[in-house]
Coordinates of N, CA and C in Angstrom, one line a residue:
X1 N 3.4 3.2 20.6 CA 3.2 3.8 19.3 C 1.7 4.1 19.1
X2 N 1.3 5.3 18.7 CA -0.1 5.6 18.6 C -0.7 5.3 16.9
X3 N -1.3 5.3 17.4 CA -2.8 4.6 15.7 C -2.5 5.8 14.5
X4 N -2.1 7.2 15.2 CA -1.4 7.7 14.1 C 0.0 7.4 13.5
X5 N 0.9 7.0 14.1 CA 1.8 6.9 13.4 C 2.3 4.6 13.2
X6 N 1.3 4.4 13.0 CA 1.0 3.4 12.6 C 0.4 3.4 11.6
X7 N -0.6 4.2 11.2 CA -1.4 4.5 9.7 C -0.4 5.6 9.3
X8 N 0.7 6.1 9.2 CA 1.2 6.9 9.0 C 2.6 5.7 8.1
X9 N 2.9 5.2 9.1 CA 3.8 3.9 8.5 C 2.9 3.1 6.9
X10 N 1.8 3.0 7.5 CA 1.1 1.7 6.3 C 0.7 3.1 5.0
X11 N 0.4 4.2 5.2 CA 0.7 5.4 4.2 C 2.0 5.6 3.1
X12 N 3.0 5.4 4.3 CA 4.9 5.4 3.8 C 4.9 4.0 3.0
X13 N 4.7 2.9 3.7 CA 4.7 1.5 3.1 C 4.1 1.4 1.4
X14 N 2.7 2.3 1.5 CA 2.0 2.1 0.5 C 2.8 2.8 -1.1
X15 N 3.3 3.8 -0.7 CA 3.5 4.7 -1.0 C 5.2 4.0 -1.7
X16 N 5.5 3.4 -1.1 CA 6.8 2.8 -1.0 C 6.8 1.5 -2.4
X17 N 5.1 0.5 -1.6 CA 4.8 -0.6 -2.3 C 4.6 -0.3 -3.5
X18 N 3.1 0.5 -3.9 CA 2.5 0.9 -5.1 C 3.5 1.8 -5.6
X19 N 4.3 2.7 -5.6 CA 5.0 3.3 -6.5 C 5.9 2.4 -7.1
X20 N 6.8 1.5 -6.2 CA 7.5 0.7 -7.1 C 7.2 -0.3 -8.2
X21 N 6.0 -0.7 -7.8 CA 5.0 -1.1 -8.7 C 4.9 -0.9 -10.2
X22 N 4.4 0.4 -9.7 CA 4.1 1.2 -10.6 C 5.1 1.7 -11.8
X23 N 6.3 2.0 -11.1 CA 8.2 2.4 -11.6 C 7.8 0.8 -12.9
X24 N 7.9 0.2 -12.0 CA 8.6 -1.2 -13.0 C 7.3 -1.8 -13.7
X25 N 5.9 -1.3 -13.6 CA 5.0 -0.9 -14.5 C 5.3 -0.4 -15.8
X26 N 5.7 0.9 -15.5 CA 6.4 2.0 -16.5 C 7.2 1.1 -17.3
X27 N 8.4 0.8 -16.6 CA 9.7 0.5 -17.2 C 9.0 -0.7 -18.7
X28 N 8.2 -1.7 -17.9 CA 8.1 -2.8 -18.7 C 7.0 -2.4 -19.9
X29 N 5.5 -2.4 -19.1 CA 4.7 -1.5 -20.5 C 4.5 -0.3 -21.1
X30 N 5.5 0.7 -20.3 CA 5.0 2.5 -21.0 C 6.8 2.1 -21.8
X31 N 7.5 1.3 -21.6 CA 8.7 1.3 -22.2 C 9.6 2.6 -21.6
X32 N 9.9 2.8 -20.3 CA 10.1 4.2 -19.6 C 11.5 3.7 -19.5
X33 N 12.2 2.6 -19.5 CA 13.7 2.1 -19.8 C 13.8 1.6 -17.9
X34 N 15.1 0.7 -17.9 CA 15.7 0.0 -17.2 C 15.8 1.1 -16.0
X35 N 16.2 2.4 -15.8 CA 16.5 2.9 -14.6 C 15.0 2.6 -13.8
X36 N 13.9 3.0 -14.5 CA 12.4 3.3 -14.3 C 12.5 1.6 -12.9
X37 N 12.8 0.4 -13.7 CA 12.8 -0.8 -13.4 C 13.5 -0.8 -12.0
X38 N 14.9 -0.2 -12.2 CA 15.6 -0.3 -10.9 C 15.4 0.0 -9.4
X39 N 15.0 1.5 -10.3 CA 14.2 2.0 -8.7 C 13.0 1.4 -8.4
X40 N 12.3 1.1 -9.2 CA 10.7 0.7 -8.9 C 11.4 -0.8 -7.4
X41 N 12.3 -1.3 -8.0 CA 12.6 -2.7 -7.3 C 13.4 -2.0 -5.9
X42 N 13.7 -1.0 -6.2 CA 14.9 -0.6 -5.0 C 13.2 -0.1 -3.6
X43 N 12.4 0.9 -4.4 CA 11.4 1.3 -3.5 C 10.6 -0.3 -3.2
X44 N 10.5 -0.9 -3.8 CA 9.9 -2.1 -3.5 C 10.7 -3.1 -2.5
X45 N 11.8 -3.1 -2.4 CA 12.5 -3.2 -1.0 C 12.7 -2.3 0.3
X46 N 12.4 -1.4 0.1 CA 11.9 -0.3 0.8 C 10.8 -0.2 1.9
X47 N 10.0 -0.7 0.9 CA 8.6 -1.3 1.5 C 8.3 -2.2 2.4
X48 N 9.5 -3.1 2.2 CA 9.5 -4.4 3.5 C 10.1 -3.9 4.4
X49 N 11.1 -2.9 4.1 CA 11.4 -2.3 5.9 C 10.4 -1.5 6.4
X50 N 9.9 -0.6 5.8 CA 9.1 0.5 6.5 C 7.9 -0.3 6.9
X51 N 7.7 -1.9 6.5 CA 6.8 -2.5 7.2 C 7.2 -3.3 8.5
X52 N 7.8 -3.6 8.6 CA 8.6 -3.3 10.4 C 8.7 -2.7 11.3
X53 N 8.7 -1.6 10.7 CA 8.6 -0.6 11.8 C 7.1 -0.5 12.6
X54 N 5.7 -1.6 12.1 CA 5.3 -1.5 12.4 C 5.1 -1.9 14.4
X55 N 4.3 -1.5 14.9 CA 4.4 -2.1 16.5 C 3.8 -3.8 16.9
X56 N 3.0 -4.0 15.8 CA 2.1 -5.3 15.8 C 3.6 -6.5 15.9
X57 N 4.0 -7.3 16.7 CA 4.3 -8.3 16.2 C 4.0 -9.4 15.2
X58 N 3.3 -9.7 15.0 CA 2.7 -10.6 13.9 C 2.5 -10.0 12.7
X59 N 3.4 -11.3 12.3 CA 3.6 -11.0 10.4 C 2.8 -10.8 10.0
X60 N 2.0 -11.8 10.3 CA 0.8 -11.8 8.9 C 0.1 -11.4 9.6
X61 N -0.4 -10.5 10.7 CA -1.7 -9.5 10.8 C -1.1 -8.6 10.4
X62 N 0.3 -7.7 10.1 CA 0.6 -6.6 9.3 C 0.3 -6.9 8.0
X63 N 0.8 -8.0 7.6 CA 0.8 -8.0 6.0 C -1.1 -8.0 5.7
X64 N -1.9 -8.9 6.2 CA -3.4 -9.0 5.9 C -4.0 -7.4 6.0
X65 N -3.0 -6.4 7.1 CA -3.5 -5.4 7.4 C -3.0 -4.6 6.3
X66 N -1.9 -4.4 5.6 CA -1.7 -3.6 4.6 C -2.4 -3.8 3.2
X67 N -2.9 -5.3 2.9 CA -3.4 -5.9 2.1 C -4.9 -4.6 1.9
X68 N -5.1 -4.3 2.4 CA -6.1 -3.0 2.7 C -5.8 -2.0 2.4
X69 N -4.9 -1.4 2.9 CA -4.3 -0.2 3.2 C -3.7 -0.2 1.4
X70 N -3.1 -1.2 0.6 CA -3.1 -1.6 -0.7 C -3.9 -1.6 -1.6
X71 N -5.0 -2.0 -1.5 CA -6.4 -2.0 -2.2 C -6.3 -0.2 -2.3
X72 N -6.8 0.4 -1.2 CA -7.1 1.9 -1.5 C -6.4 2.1 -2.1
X73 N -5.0 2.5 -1.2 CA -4.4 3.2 -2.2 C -3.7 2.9 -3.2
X74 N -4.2 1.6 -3.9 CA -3.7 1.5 -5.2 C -4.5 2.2 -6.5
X75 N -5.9 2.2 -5.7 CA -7.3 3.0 -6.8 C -6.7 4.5 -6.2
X76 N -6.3 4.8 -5.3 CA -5.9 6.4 -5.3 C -4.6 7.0 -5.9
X77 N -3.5 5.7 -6.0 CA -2.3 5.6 -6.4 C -2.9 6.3 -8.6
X78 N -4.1 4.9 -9.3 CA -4.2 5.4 -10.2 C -5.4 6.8 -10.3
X79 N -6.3 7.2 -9.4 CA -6.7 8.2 -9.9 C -5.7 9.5 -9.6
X80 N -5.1 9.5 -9.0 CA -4.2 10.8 -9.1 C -2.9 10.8 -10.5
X81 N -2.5 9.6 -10.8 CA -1.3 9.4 -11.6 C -1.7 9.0 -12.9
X82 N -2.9 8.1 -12.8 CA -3.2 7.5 -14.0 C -4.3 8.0 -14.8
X83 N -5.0 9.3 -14.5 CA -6.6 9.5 -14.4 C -7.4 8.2 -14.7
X84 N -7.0 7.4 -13.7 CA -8.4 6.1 -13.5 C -9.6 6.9 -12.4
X85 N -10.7 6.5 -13.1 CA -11.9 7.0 -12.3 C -12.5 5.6 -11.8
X86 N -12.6 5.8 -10.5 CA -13.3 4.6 -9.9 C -14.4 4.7 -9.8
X87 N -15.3 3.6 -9.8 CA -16.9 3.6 -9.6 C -17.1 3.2 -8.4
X88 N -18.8 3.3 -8.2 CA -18.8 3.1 -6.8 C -18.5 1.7 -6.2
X89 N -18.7 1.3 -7.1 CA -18.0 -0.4 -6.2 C -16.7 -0.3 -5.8
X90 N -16.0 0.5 -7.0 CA -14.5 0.7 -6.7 C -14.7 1.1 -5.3
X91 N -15.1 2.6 -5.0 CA -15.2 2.9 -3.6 C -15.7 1.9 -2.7
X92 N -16.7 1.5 -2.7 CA -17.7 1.0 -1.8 C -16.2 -0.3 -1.4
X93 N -15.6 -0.8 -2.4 CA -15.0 -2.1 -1.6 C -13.7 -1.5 -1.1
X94 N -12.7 -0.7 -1.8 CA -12.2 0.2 -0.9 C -12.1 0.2 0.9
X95 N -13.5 0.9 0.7 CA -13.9 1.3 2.1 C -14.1 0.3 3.3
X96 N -14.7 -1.0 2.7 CA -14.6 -2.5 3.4 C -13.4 -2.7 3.7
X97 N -12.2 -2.7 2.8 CA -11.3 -3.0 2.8 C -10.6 -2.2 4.3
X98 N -10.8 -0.8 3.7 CA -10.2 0.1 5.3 C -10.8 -0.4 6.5
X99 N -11.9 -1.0 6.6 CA -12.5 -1.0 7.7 C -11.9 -2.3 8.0
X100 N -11.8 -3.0 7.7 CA -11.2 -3.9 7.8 C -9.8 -4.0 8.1
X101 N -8.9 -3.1 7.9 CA -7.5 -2.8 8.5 C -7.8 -2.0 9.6
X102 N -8.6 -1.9 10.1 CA -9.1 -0.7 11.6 C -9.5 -2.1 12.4
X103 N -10.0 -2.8 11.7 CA -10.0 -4.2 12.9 C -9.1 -5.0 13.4
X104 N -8.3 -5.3 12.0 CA -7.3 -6.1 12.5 C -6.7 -5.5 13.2
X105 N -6.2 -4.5 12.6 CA -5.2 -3.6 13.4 C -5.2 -2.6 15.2
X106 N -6.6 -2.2 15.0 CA -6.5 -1.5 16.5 C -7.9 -1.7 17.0
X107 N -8.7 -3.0 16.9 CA -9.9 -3.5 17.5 C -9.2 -3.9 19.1
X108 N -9.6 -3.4 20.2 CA -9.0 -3.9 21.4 C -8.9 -5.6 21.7
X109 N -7.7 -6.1 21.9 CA -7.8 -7.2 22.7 C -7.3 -7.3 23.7
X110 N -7.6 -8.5 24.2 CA -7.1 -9.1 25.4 C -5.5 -9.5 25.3
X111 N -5.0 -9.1 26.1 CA -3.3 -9.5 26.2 C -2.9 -10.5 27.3

């Protein structure tokens, strides 16, 4: 499996995680009603498969690695949806954060 379609999965994942999030966000404080809730929980199960598919065996270097991949796109999740504007710290730790899922994730080792 190539580094693109491994960041391509943790994209889907995110996208999977933070929106359901978000759904059952709605449901509970915008008051968006119970469907809002269902799906949010259905995409939020969602998210645990499309995290399998990753190629890493080990759990918890995927999970530590989306733990990143989370951070971003949760500040990109609200500046597109929520008009939240991030500051630069917002960015600045963001970006630690990615770099940090590029290590764990496809830093060469020894096998």
């Amino acid at each position: 499996m190539t580094i693109a379609r491994s960041v391509s999965l943790f994209v889907v994942a995110a996208l999977f995680e933070i929106g359901g999030a978000w759904m059952v966000w709605q449901a509970v404080r915008e008051q968006q009603g119970w469907l809002w809730a269902g799906l949010g929980v259905l995409a939020l199960g969602l998210y645990g498969f499309v995290a399998t598919l990753q190629p890493e065996a080990h759990f918890g270097r995927i999970l530590a690695a989306y733990g990143g991949v989370f951070v971003a796109g949760s500040l990109t999740w609200g500046v597109v949806l929520d008009g939240y504007r991030p500051d630069h710290y917002d960015v600045i730790g963001a970006s630690v954060c990615l770099v940090g899922v590029a290590v764990i994730m496809y830093a060469p080792r020894r096998r």
